[in-house]
mmCIF file of C-alpha atoms in Angstrom:
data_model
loop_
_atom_site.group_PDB
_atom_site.id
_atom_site.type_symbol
_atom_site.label_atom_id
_atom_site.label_comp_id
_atom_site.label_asym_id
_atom_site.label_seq_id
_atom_site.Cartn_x
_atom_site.Cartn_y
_atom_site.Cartn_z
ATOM 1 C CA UNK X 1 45.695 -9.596 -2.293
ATOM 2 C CA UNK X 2 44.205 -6.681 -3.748
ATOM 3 C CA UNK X 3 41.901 -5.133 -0.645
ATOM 4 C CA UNK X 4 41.201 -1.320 -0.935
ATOM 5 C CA UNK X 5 41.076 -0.085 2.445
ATOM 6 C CA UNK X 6 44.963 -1.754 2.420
ATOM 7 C CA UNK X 7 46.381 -0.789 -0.778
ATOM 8 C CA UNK X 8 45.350 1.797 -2.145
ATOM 9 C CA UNK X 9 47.668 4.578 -1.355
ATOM 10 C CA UNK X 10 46.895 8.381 0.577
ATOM 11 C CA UNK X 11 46.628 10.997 -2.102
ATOM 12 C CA UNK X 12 46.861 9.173 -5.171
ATOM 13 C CA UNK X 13 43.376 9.096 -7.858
ATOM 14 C CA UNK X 14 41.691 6.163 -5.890
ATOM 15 C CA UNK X 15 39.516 5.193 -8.593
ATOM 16 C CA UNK X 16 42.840 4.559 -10.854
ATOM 17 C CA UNK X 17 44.396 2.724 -8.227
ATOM 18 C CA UNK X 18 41.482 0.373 -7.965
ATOM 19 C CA UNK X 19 41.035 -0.216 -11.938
ATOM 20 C CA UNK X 20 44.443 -0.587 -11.704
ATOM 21 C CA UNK X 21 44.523 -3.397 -9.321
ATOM 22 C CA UNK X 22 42.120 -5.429 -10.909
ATOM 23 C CA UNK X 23 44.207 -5.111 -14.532
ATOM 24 C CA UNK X 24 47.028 -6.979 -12.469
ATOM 25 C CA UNK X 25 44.459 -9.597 -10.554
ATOM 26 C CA UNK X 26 43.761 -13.056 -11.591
ATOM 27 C CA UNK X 27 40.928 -13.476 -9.521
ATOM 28 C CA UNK X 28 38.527 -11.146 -8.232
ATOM 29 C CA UNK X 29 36.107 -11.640 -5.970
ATOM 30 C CA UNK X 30 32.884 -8.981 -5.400
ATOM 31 C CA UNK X 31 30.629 -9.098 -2.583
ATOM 32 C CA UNK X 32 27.270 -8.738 -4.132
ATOM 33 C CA UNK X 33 24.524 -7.542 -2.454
ATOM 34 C CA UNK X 34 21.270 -5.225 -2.099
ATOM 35 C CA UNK X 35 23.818 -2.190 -0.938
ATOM 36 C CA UNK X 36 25.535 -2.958 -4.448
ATOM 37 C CA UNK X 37 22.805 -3.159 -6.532
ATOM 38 C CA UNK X 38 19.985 -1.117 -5.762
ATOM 39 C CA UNK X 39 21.957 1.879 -6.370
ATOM 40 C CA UNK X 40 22.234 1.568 -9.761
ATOM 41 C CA UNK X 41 18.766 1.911 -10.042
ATOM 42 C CA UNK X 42 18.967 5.360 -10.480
ATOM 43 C CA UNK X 43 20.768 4.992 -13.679
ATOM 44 C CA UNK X 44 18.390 5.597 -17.017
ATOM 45 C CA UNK X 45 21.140 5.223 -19.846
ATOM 46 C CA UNK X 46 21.506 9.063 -20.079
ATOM 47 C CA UNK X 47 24.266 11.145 -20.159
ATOM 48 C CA UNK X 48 23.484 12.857 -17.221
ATOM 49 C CA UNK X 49 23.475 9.610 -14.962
ATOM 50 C CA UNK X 50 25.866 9.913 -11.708
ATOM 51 C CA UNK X 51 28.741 7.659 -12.489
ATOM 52 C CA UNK X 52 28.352 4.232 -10.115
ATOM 53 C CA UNK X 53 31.451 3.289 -9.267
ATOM 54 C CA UNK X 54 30.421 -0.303 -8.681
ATOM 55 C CA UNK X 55 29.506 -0.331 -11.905
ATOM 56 C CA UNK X 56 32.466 0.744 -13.439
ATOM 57 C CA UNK X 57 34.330 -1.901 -11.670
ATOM 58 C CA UNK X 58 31.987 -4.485 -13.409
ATOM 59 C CA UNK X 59 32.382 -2.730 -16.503
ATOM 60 C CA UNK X 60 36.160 -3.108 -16.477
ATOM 61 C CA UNK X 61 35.759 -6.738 -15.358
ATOM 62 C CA UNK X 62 33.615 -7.878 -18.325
ATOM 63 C CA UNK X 63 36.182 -6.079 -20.541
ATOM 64 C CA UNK X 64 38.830 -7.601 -19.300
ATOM 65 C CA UNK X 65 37.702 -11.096 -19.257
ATOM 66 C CA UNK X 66 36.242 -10.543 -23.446
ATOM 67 C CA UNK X 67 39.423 -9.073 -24.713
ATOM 68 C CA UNK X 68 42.203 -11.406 -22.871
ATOM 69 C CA UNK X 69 43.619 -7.767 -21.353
ATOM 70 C CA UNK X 70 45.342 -7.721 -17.998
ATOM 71 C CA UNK X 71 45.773 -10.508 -15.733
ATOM 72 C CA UNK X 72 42.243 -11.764 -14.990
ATOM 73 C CA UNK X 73 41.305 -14.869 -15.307
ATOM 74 C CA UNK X 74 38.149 -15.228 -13.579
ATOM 75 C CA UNK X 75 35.199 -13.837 -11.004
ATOM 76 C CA UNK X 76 33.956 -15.340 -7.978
ATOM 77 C CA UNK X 77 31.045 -13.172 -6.634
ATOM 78 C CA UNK X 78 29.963 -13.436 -3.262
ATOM 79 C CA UNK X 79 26.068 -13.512 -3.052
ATOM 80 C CA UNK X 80 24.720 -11.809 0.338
ATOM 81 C CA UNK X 81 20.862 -11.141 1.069
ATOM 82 C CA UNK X 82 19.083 -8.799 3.269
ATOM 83 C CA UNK X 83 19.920 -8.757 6.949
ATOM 84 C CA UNK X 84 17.277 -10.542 8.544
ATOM 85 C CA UNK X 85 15.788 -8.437 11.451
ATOM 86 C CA UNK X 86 16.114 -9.776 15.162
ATOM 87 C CA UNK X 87 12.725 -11.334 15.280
ATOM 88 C CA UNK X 88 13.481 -13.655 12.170
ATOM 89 C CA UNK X 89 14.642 -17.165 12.670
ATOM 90 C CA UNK X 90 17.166 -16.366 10.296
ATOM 91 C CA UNK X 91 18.539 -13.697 12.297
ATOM 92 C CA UNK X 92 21.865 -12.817 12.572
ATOM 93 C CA UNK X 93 22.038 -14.331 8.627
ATOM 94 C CA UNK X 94 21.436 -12.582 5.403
ATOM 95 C CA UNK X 95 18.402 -13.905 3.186
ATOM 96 C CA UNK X 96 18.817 -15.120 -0.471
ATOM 97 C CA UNK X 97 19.976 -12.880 -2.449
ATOM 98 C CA UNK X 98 18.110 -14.161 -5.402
ATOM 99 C CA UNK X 99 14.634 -13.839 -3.585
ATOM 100 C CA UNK X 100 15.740 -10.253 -1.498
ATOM 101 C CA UNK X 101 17.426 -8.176 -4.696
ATOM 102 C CA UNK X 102 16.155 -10.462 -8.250
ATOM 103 C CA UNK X 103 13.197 -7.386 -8.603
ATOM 104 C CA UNK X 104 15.797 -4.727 -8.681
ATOM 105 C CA UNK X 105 18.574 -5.883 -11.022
ATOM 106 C CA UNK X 106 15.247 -7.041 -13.387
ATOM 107 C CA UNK X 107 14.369 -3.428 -13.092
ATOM 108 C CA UNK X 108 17.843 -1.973 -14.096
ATOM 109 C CA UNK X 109 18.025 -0.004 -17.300
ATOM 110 C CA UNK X 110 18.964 -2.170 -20.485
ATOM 111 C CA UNK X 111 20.537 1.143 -21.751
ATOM 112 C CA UNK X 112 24.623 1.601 -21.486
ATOM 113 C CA UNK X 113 24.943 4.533 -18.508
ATOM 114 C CA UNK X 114 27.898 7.048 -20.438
ATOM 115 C CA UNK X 115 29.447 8.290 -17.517
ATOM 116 C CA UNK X 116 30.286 5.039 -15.907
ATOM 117 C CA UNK X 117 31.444 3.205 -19.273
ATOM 118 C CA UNK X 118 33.418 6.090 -19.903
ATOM 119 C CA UNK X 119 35.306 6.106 -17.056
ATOM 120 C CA UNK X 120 35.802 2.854 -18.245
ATOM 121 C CA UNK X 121 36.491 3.835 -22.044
ATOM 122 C CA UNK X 122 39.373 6.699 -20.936
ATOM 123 C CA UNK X 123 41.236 4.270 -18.456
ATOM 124 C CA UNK X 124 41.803 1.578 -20.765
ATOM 125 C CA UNK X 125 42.998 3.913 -23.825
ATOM 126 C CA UNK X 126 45.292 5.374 -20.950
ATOM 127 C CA UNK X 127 46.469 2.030 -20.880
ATOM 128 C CA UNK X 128 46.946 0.924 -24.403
ATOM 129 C CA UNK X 129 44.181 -1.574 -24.083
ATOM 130 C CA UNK X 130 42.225 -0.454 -26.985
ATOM 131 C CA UNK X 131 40.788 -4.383 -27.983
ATOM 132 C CA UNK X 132 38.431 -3.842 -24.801
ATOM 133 C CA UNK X 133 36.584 -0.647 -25.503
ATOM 134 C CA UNK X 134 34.254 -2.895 -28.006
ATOM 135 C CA UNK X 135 33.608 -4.584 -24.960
ATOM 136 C CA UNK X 136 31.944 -1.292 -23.526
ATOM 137 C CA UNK X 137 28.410 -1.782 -25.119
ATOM 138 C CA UNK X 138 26.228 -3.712 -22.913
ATOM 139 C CA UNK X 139 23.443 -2.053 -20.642
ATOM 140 C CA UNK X 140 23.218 -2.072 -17.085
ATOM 141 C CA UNK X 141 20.854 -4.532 -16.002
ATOM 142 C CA UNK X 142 22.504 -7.131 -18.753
ATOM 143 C CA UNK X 143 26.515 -6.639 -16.846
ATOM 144 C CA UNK X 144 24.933 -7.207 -13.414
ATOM 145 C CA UNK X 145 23.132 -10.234 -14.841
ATOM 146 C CA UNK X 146 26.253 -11.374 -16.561
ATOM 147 C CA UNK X 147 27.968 -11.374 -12.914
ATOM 148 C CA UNK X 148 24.839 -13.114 -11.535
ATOM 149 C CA UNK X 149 25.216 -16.273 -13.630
ATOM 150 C CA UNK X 150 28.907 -17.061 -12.170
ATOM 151 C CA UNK X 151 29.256 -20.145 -10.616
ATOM 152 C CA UNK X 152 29.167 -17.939 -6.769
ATOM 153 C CA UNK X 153 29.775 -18.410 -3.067
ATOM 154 C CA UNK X 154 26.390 -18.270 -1.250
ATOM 155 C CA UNK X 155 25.729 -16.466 1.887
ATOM 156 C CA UNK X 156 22.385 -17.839 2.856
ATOM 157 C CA UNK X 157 23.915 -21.151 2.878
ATOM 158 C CA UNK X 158 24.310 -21.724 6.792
ATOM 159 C CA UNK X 159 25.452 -24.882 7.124
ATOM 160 C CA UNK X 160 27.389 -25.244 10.247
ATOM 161 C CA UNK X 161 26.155 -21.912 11.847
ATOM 162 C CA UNK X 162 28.449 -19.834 12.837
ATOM 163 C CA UNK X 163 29.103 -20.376 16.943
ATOM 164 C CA UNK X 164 29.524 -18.200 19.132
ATOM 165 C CA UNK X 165 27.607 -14.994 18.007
ATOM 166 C CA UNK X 166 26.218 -15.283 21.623
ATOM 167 C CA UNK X 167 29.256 -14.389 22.939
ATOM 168 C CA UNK X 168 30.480 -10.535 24.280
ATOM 169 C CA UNK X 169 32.155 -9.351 22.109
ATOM 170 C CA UNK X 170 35.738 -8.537 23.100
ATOM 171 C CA UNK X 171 36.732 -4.821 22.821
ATOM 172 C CA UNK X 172 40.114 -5.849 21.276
ATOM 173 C CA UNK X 173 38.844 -7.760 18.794
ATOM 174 C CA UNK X 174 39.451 -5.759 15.595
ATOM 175 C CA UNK X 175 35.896 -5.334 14.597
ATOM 176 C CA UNK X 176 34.449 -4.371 17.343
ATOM 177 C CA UNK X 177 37.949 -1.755 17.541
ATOM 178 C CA UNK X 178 36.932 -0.891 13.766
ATOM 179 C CA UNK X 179 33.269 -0.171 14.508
ATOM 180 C CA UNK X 180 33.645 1.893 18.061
ATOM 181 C CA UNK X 181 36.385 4.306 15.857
ATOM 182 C CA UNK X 182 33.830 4.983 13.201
ATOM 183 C CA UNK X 183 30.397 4.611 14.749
ATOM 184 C CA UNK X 184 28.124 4.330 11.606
ATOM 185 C CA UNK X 185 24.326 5.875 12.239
ATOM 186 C CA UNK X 186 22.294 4.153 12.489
ATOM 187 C CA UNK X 187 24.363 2.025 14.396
ATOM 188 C CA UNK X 188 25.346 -1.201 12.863
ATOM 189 C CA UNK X 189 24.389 -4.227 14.435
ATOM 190 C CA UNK X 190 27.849 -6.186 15.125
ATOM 191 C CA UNK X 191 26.003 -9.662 15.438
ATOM 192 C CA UNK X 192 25.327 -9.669 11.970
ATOM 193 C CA UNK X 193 28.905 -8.100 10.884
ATOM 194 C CA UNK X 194 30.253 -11.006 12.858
ATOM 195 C CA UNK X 195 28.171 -13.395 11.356
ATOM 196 C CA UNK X 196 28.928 -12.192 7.784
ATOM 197 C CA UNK X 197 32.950 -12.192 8.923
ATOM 198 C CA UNK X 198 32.787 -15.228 9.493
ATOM 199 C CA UNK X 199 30.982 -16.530 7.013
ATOM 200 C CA UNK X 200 33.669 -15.044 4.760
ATOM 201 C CA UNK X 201 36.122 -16.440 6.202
ATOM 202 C CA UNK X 202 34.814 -19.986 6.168
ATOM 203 C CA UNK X 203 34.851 -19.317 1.905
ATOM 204 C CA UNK X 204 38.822 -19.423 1.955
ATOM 205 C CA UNK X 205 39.417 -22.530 0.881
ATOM 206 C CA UNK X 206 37.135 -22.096 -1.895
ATOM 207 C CA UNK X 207 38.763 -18.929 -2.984
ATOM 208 C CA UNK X 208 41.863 -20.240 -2.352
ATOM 209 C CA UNK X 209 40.586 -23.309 -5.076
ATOM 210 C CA UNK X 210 39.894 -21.093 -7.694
ATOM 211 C CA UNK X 211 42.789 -18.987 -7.238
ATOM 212 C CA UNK X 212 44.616 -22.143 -8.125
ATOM 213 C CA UNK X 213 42.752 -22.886 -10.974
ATOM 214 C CA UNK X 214 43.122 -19.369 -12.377
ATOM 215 C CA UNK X 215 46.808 -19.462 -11.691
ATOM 216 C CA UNK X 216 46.973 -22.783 -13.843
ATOM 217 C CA UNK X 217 45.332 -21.532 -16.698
ATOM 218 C CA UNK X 218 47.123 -18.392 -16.395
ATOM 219 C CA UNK X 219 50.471 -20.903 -16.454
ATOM 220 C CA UNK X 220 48.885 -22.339 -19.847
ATOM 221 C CA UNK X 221 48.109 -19.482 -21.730
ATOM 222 C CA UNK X 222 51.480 -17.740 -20.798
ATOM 223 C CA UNK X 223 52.003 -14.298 -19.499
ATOM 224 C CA UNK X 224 49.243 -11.201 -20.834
ATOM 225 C CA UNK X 225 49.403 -8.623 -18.309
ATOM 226 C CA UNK X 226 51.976 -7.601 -14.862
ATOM 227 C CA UNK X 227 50.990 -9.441 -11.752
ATOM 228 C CA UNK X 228 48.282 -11.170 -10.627
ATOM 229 C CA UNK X 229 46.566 -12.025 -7.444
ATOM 230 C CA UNK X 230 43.221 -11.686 -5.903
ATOM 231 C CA UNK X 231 40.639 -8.293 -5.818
ATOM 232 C CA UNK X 232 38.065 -7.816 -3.108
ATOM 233 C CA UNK X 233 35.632 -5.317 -4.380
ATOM 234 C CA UNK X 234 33.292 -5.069 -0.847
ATOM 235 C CA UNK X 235 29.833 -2.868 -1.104
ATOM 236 C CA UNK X 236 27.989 -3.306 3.010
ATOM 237 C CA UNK X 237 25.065 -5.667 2.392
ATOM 238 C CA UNK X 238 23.168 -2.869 4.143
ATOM 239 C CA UNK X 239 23.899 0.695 3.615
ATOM 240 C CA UNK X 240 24.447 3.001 5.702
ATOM 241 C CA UNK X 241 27.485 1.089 6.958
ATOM 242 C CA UNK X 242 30.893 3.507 7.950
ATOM 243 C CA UNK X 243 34.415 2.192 5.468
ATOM 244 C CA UNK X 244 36.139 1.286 8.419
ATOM 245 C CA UNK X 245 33.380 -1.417 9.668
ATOM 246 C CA UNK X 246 33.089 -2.559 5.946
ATOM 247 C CA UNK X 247 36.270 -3.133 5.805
ATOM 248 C CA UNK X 248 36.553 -4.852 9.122
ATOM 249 C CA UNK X 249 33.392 -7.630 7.645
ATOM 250 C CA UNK X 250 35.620 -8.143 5.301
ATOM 251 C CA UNK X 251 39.124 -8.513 6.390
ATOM 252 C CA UNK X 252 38.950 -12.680 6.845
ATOM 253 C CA UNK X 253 38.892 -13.088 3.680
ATOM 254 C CA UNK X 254 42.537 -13.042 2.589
#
């Protein structure tokens, strides 16, 4: 397993390291989500866009997959919603992601954003993988769409609720030790982080199924890149939300 907060390594380029891991993934598996998306609303297809690092992930993805480079076989996104405030019935659950964040990926650029697709471009010519950078010509709002119509893991499906969100929460358990290291402001609210941990969790078997079925067609087709395993790419659901308490919603998941 590919996580970033676990492997990617002190003072080395952490942006290679990630690209890196998912050329040697079979599986990888983003958390989608407002936090992810409505960033990359400030892209206009112009040269002085900021790079979006999410986006270059998904760039590299969709490459990958169209040119048979690397080791990865498939993506499984993970759909997440808006937190639902404490007054909402829904509450500590995230909405539907469709209905909470389908306005702002319809309102993302068509255009190709040149800093993040280069990023893209220079890595895989670093790494020989020169069949992909054809791949490199879609816009932004069409790549996030691409991602969208994956088969994906739901988050607003609650079915059975999570128990015991009621509880205290324990001051050794490691999310609550996560979030008291690295209070985020505002503060995060750790019913919903538990919530969304466990909800996570729950979705290992399911990950686990198509990691199987990626490793069996992986079998078939014979060997095409090093390694292979499974990439969590993890953007909070709500920013602002500290590394170390993203990492901690995440960490079931394995």
């Amino acid at each position: 397993v590919f996580l970033d907060t676990k492997r990617l390594v002190k003072g080395e380029d952490w942006q290679e390291g990630f690209l890196s891991g998912l050329m040697r993934t079979l599986v990888a598996v983003p958390l989608v989500s407002f936090g992810m998306v409505q960033p990359m609303g400030r892209l206009h297809g112009a040269e002085d866009d900021p790079k979006d690092n999410v986006l270059v992930e998904l760039n590299l993805m969709q490459a990958l997959l169209e040119c048979n480079a690397g080791s990865l076989e498939t993506v499984y996104p993970i759909m997440i919603g808006k937190p639902k405030p404490p007054e909402d019935p829904q509450y500590p659950y995230s909405g539907n992601y469709f209905q909470d964040c389908g306005g702002i990926v319809d309102s993302l650029t068509d255009k190709v954003s040149p800093p993040s697709t280069q990023a893209v471009a220079a890595y895989l010519s670093r790494n020989g993988v020169w069949s992909a950078l054809d791949t490199l010509s879609q816009g932004v709002r069409p790549t996030v769409a691409s991602l969208l119509e994956r088969q994906a893991a739901l988050m607003w499906d609650h079915t059975p609720p999570v128990e015991g969100l009621d509880d205290e929460l324990d001051p050794s358990d490691d999310l609550a030790r996560r979030a008291l290291a690295d209070p985020a402001d505002p503060p995060l609210d750790l019913k919903q982080l538990r919530a969304l941990r466990e909800q996570i969790r729950a979705l290992v078997p399911a990950i686990h199924e198509v990691i199987d079925r990626a490793t069996a067609s992986s079998a078939r087709r014979g060997p095409r890149g090093p390694g292979g395993g499974l990439s969590l790419l993890y953007q909070p659901p709500w920013p602002p939300a500290s590394p170390s308490a993203a990492a901690a919603a995440s960490g079931g998941a394995r």
